[in-house]
Each structure stands twice: as C-alpha cells, then as structure tokens.
PDB file of C-alpha atoms in Angstrom:
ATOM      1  CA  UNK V  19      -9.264  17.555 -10.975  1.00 46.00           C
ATOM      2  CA  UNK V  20     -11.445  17.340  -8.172  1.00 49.00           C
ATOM      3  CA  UNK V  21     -10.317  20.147  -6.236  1.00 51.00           C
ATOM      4  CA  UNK V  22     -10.787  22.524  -9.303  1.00 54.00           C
ATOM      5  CA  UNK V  23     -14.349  21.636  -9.313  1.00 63.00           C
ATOM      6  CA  UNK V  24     -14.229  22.149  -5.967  1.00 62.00           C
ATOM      7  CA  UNK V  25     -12.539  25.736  -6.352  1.00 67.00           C
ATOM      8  CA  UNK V  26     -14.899  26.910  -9.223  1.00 67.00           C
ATOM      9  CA  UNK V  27     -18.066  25.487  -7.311  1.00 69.00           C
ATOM     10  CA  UNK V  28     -17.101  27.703  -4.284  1.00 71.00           C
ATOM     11  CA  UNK V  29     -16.382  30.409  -6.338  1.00 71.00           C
ATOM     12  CA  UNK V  30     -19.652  30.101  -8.071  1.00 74.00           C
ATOM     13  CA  UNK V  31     -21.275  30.028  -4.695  1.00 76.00           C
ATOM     14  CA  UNK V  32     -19.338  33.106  -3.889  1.00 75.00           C
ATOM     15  CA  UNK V  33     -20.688  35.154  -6.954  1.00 75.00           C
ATOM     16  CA  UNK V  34     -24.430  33.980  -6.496  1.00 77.00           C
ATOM     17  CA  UNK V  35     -24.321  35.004  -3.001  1.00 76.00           C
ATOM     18  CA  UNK V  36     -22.688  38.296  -3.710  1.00 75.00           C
ATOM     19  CA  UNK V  37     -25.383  38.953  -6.480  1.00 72.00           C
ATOM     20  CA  UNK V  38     -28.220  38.154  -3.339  1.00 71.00           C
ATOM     21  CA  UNK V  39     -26.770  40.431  -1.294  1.00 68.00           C
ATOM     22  CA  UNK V  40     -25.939  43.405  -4.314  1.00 68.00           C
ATOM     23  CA  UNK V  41     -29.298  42.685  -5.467  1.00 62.00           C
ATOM     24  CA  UNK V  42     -31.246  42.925  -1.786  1.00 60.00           C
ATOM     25  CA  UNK V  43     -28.962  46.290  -1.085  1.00 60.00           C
ATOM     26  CA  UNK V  44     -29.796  47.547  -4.087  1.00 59.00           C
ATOM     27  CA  UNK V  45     -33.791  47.580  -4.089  1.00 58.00           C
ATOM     28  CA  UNK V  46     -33.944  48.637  -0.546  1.00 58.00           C
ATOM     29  CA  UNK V  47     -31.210  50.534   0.320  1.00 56.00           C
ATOM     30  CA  UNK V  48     -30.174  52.574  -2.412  1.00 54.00           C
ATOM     31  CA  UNK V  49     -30.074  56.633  -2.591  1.00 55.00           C
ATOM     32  CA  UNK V  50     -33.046  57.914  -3.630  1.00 54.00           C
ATOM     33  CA  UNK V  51     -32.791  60.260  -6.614  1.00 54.00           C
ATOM     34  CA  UNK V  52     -34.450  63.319  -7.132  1.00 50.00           C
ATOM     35  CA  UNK V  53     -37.137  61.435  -9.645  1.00 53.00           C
ATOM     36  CA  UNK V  54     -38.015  58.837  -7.452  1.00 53.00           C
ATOM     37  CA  UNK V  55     -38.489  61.319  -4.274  1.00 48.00           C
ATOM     38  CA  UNK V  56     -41.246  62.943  -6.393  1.00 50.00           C
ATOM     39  CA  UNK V  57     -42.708  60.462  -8.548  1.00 49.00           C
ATOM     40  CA  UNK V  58     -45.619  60.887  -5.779  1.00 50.00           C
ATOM     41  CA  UNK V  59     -46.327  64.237  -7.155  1.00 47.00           C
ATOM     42  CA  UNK V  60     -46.881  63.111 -11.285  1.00 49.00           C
ATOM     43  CA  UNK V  61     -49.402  61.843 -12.696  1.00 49.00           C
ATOM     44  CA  UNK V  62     -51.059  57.920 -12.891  1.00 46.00           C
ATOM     45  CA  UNK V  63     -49.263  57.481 -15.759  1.00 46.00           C
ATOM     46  CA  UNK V  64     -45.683  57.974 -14.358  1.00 49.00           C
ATOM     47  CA  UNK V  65     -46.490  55.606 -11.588  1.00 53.00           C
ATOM     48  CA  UNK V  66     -47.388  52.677 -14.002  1.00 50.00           C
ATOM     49  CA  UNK V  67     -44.306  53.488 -16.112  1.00 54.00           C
ATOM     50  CA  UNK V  68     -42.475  53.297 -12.629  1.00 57.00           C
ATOM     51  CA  UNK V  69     -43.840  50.076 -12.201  1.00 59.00           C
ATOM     52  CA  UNK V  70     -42.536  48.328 -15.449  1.00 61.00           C
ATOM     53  CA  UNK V  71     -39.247  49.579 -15.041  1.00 70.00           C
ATOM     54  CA  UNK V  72     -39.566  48.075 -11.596  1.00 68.00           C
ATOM     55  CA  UNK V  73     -41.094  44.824 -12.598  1.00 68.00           C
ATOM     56  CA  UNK V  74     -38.429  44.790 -15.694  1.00 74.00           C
ATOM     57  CA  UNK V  75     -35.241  45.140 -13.626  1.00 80.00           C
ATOM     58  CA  UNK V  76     -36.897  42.640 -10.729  1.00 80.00           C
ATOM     59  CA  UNK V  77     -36.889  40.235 -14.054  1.00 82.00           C
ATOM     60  CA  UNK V  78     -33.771  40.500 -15.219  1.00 85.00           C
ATOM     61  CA  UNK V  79     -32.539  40.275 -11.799  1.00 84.00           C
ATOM     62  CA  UNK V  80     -34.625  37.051 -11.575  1.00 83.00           C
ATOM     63  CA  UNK V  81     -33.216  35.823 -14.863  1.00 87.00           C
ATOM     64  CA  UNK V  82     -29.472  36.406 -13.574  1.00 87.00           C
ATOM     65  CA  UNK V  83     -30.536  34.437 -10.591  1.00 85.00           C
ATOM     66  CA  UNK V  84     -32.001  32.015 -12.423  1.00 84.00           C
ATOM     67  CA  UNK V  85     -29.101  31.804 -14.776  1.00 86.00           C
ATOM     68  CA  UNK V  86     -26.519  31.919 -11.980  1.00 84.00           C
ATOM     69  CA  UNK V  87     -28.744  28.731 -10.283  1.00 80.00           C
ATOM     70  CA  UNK V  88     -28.360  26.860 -13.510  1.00 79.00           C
ATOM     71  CA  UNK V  89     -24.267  27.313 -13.547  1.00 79.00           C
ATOM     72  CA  UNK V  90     -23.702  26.436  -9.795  1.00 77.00           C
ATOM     73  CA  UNK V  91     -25.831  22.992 -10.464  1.00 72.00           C
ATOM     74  CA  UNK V  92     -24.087  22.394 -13.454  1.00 72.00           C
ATOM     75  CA  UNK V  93     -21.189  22.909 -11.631  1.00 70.00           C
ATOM     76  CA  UNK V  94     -22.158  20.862  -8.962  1.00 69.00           C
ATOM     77  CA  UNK V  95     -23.529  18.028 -11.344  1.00 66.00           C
ATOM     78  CA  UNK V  96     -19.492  18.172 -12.842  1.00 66.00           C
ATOM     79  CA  UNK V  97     -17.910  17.950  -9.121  1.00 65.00           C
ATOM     80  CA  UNK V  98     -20.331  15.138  -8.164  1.00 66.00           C
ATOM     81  CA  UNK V  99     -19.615  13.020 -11.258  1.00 70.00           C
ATOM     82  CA  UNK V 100     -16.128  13.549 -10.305  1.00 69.00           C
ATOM     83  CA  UNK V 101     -16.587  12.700  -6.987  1.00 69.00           C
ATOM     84  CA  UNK V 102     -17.814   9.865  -7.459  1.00 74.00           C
ATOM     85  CA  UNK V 103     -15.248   8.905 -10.162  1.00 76.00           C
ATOM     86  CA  UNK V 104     -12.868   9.372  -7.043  1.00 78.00           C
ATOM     87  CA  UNK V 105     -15.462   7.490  -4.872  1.00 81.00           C
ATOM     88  CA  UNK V 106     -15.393   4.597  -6.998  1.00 84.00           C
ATOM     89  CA  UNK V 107     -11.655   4.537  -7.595  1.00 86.00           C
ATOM     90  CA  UNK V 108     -10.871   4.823  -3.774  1.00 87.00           C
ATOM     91  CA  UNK V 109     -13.620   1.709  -3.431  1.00 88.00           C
ATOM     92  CA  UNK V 110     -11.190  -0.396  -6.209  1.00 90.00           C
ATOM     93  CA  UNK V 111      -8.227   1.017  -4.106  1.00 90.00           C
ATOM     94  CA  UNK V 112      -9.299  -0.120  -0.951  1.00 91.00           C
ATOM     95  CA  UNK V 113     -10.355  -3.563  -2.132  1.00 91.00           C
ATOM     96  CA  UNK V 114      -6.830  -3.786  -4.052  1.00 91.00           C
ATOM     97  CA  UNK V 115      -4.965  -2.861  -0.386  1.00 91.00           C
ATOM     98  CA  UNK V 116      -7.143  -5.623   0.777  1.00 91.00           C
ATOM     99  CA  UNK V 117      -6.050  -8.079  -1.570  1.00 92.00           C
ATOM    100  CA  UNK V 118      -2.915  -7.618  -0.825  1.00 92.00           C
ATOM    101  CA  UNK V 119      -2.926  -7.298   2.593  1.00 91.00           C
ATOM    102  CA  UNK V 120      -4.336 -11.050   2.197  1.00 91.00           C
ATOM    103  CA  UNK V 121      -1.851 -11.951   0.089  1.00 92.00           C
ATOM    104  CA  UNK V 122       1.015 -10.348   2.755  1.00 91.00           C
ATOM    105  CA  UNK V 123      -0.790 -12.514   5.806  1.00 90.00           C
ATOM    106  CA  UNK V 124      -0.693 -15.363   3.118  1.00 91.00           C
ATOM    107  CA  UNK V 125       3.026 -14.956   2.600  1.00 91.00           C
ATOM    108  CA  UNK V 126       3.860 -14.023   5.972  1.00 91.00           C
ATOM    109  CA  UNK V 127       2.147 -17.838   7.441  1.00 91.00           C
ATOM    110  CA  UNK V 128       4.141 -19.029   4.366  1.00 92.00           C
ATOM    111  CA  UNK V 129       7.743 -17.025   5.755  1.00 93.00           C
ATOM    112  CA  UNK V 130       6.612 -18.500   9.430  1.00 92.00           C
ATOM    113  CA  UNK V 131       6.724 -21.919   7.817  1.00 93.00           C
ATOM    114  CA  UNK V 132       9.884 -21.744   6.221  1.00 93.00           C
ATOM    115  CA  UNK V 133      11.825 -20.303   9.342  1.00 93.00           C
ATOM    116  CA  UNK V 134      10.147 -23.143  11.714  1.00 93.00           C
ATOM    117  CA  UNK V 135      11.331 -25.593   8.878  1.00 94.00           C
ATOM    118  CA  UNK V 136      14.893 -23.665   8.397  1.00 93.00           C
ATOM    119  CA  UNK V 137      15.227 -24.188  12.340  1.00 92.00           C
ATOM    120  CA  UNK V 138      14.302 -28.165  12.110  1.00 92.00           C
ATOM    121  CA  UNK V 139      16.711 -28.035   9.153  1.00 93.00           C
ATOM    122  CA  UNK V 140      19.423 -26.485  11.739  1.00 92.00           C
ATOM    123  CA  UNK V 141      18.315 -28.809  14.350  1.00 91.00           C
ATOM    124  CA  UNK V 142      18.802 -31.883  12.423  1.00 92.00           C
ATOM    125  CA  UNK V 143      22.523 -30.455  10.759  1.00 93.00           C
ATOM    126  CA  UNK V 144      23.778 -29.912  14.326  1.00 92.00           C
ATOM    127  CA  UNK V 145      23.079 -33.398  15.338  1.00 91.00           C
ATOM    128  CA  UNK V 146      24.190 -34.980  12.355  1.00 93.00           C
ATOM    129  CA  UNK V 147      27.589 -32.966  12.777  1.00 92.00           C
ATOM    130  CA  UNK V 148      27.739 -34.101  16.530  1.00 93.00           C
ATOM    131  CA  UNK V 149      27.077 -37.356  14.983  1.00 93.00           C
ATOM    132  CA  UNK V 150      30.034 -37.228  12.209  1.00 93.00           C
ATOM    133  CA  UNK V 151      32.375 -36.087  15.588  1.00 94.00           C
ATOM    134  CA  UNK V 152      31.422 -39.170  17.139  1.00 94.00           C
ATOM    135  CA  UNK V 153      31.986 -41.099  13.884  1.00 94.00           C
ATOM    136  CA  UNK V 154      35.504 -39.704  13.269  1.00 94.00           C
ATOM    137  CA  UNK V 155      36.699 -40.060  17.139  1.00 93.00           C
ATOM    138  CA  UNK V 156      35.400 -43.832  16.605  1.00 93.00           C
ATOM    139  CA  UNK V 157      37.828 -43.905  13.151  1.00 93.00           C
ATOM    140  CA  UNK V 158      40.459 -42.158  14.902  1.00 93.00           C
ATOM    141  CA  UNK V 159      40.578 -45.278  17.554  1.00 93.00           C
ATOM    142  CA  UNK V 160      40.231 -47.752  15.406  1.00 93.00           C
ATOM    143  CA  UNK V 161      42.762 -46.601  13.513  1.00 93.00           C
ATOM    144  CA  UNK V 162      44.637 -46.144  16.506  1.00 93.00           C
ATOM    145  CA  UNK V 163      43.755 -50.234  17.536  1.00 93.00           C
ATOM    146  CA  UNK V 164      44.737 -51.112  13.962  1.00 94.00           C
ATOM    147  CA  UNK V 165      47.938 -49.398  14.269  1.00 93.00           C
ATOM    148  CA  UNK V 166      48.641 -51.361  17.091  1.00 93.00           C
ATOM    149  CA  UNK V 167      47.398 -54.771  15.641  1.00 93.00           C
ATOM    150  CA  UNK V 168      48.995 -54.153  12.545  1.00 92.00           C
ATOM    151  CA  UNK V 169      52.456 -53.623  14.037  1.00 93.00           C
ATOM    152  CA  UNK V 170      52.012 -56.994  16.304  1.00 92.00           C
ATOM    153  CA  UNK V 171      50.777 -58.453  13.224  1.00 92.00           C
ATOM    154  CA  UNK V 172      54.012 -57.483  11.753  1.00 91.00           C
ATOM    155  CA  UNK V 173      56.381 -58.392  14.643  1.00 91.00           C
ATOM    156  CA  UNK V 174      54.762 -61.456  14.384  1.00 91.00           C
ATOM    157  CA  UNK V 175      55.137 -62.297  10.712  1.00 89.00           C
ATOM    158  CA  UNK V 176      59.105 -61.499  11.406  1.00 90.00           C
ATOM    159  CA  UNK V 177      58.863 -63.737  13.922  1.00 88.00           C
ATOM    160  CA  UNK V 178      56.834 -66.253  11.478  1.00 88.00           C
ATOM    161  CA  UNK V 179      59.935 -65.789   8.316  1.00 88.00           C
ATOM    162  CA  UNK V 180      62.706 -66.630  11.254  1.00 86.00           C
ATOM    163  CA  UNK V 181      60.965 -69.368  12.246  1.00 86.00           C
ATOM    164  CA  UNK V 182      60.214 -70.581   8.732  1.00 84.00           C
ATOM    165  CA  UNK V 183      63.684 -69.235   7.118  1.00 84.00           C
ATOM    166  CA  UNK V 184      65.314 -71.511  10.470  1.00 81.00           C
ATOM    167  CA  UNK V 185      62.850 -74.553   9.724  1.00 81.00           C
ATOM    168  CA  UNK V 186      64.190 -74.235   6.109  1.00 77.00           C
ATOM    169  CA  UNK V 187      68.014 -74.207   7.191  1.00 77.00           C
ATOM    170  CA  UNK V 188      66.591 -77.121   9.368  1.00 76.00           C
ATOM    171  CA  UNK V 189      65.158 -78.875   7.060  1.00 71.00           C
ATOM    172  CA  UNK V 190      68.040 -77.925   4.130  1.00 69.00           C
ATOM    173  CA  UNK V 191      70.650 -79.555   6.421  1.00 68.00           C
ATOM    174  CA  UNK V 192      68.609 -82.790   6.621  1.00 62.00           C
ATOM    175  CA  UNK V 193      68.101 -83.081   3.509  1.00 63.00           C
ATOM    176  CA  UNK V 194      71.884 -83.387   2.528  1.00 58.00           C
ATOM    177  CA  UNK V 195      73.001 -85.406   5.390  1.00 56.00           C
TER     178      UNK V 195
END
C-alpha cells in the first residue's frame, strides 16, 4: 500500500514537471506562425485581442497548474497518512520485539538456572551412587562374615546335639541302672 502511494506520488511529480517544462517551451520557444510574425503590422485592436488570448491560455495554464498542485498534495496528504500508519505500526513492532526480547533474557537467566541446578542434581546422583557402591561392597562383606559365622554357628550346634544327644544316652543309661 505504501509503495503505490509512493509510485502514483512520483508519477504525479513526473506529470507536473513535464507540464512546467511543456508549458515554459511552449510560450518561449515555439514556431512563430505567419499571424504572430505580423501582428506588428495590424491595427491596436488586434494587439489587445492578442493579449486576451495570451492572458486566457496563461490562465488556463495556471489553472492546470493549480489543479495539478492540488492532486500531488492530495496525493502526498494519502502517502503521509500512510506513512505514518506504517510509522506507528513499526513503533508497536519494535516495542513488541522488545518485549520479547525481555521476555527471551528472562527465560534464558531462567534456562541458566535450571542447567546450574540440573548439574547440582548430577552432582549429588553421582555421589549418592558412589555412596550405594560403598553400601553394597559393605553388604557384600557382611554377608560374606555372616556366611562364615553362620556356618561355625552351625558346626557348633552339631557339635552342641552330639554333646546333648551323648549327655542324653548318658544320662538314659543312669537312669535304668
């Protein structure tokens, strides 16, 4: 839109300054005619018709000049309007990108954040999985140790039932004699 206003305000432009220049070549260098190489030689009276027609054409070619001047500012009224339609909306633009360029530093302190916590987070995993290692290689020995008690424990309760089975034979055989 603003471009075509631009077009038809330079083509305007164009035409008035063509008419300037038509209008300038016209008066002063234009061919004589055989009527207007001896208007000298009539009468008063042709020279005062000669000089309506001349004053009549100079104001219709004032009037065209005139009217021609009215259309280019109209024009230009049009293409300023509309520039600064596009003025304004290019202001609301730019203060839109700024918003959310504030919003995108906002959210980028915010992304920092989360990877410094994410890395803490990591941190803390990797030493409570160290941790859990140390955990299950203390398990695994224990168990190991309980293994071992366990078995003595159990050679020893064998040893515990002979005793006690040979107390009872003992103590079976003294009953009856």
């Amino acid at each position: 839109f603003f471009y075509a206003d631009l077009t038809c305000i330079a083509f305007c432009c164009f035409l008035f300054v063509s008419f300037c220049i038509d209008f300038f070549f016209f008066f002063f260098f234009k061919q004589k005619t055989a009527y207007e190489m001896l208007r000298s030689l009539v009468g008063s009276e042709m020279c005062i018709r000669d000089r309506y027609e001349l004053l009549d054409k100079e104001e219709a070619g004032r009037r065209a000049a005139e009217d021609e001047l009215a259309a280019l500012l109209a024009a230009s009224g049009s293409a300023g309007a509309a520039a600064k339609g596009i003025e304004d909306q290019s202001k609301e633009e730019q203060d839109a990108l700024h918003a959310l360029n504030n919003k995108l530093k906002g959210l980028q302190s915010e992304l920092r954040r989360i990877h410094k916590q994410i890395q803490n987070t990591e941190g803390d995993l990797e030493s409570e999985n160290a941790q859990r290692a140390e955990v299950q290689e203390r398990n695994a020995e224990i168990r190991g140790q309980l293994e071992v008690v366990t078995a003595a424990r159990d050679e020893l309760a064998n040893e515990l039932m002979g005793v006690a089975q040979g107390v009872h034979e003992v103590h079976g055989e003294a009953q009856y004699e």
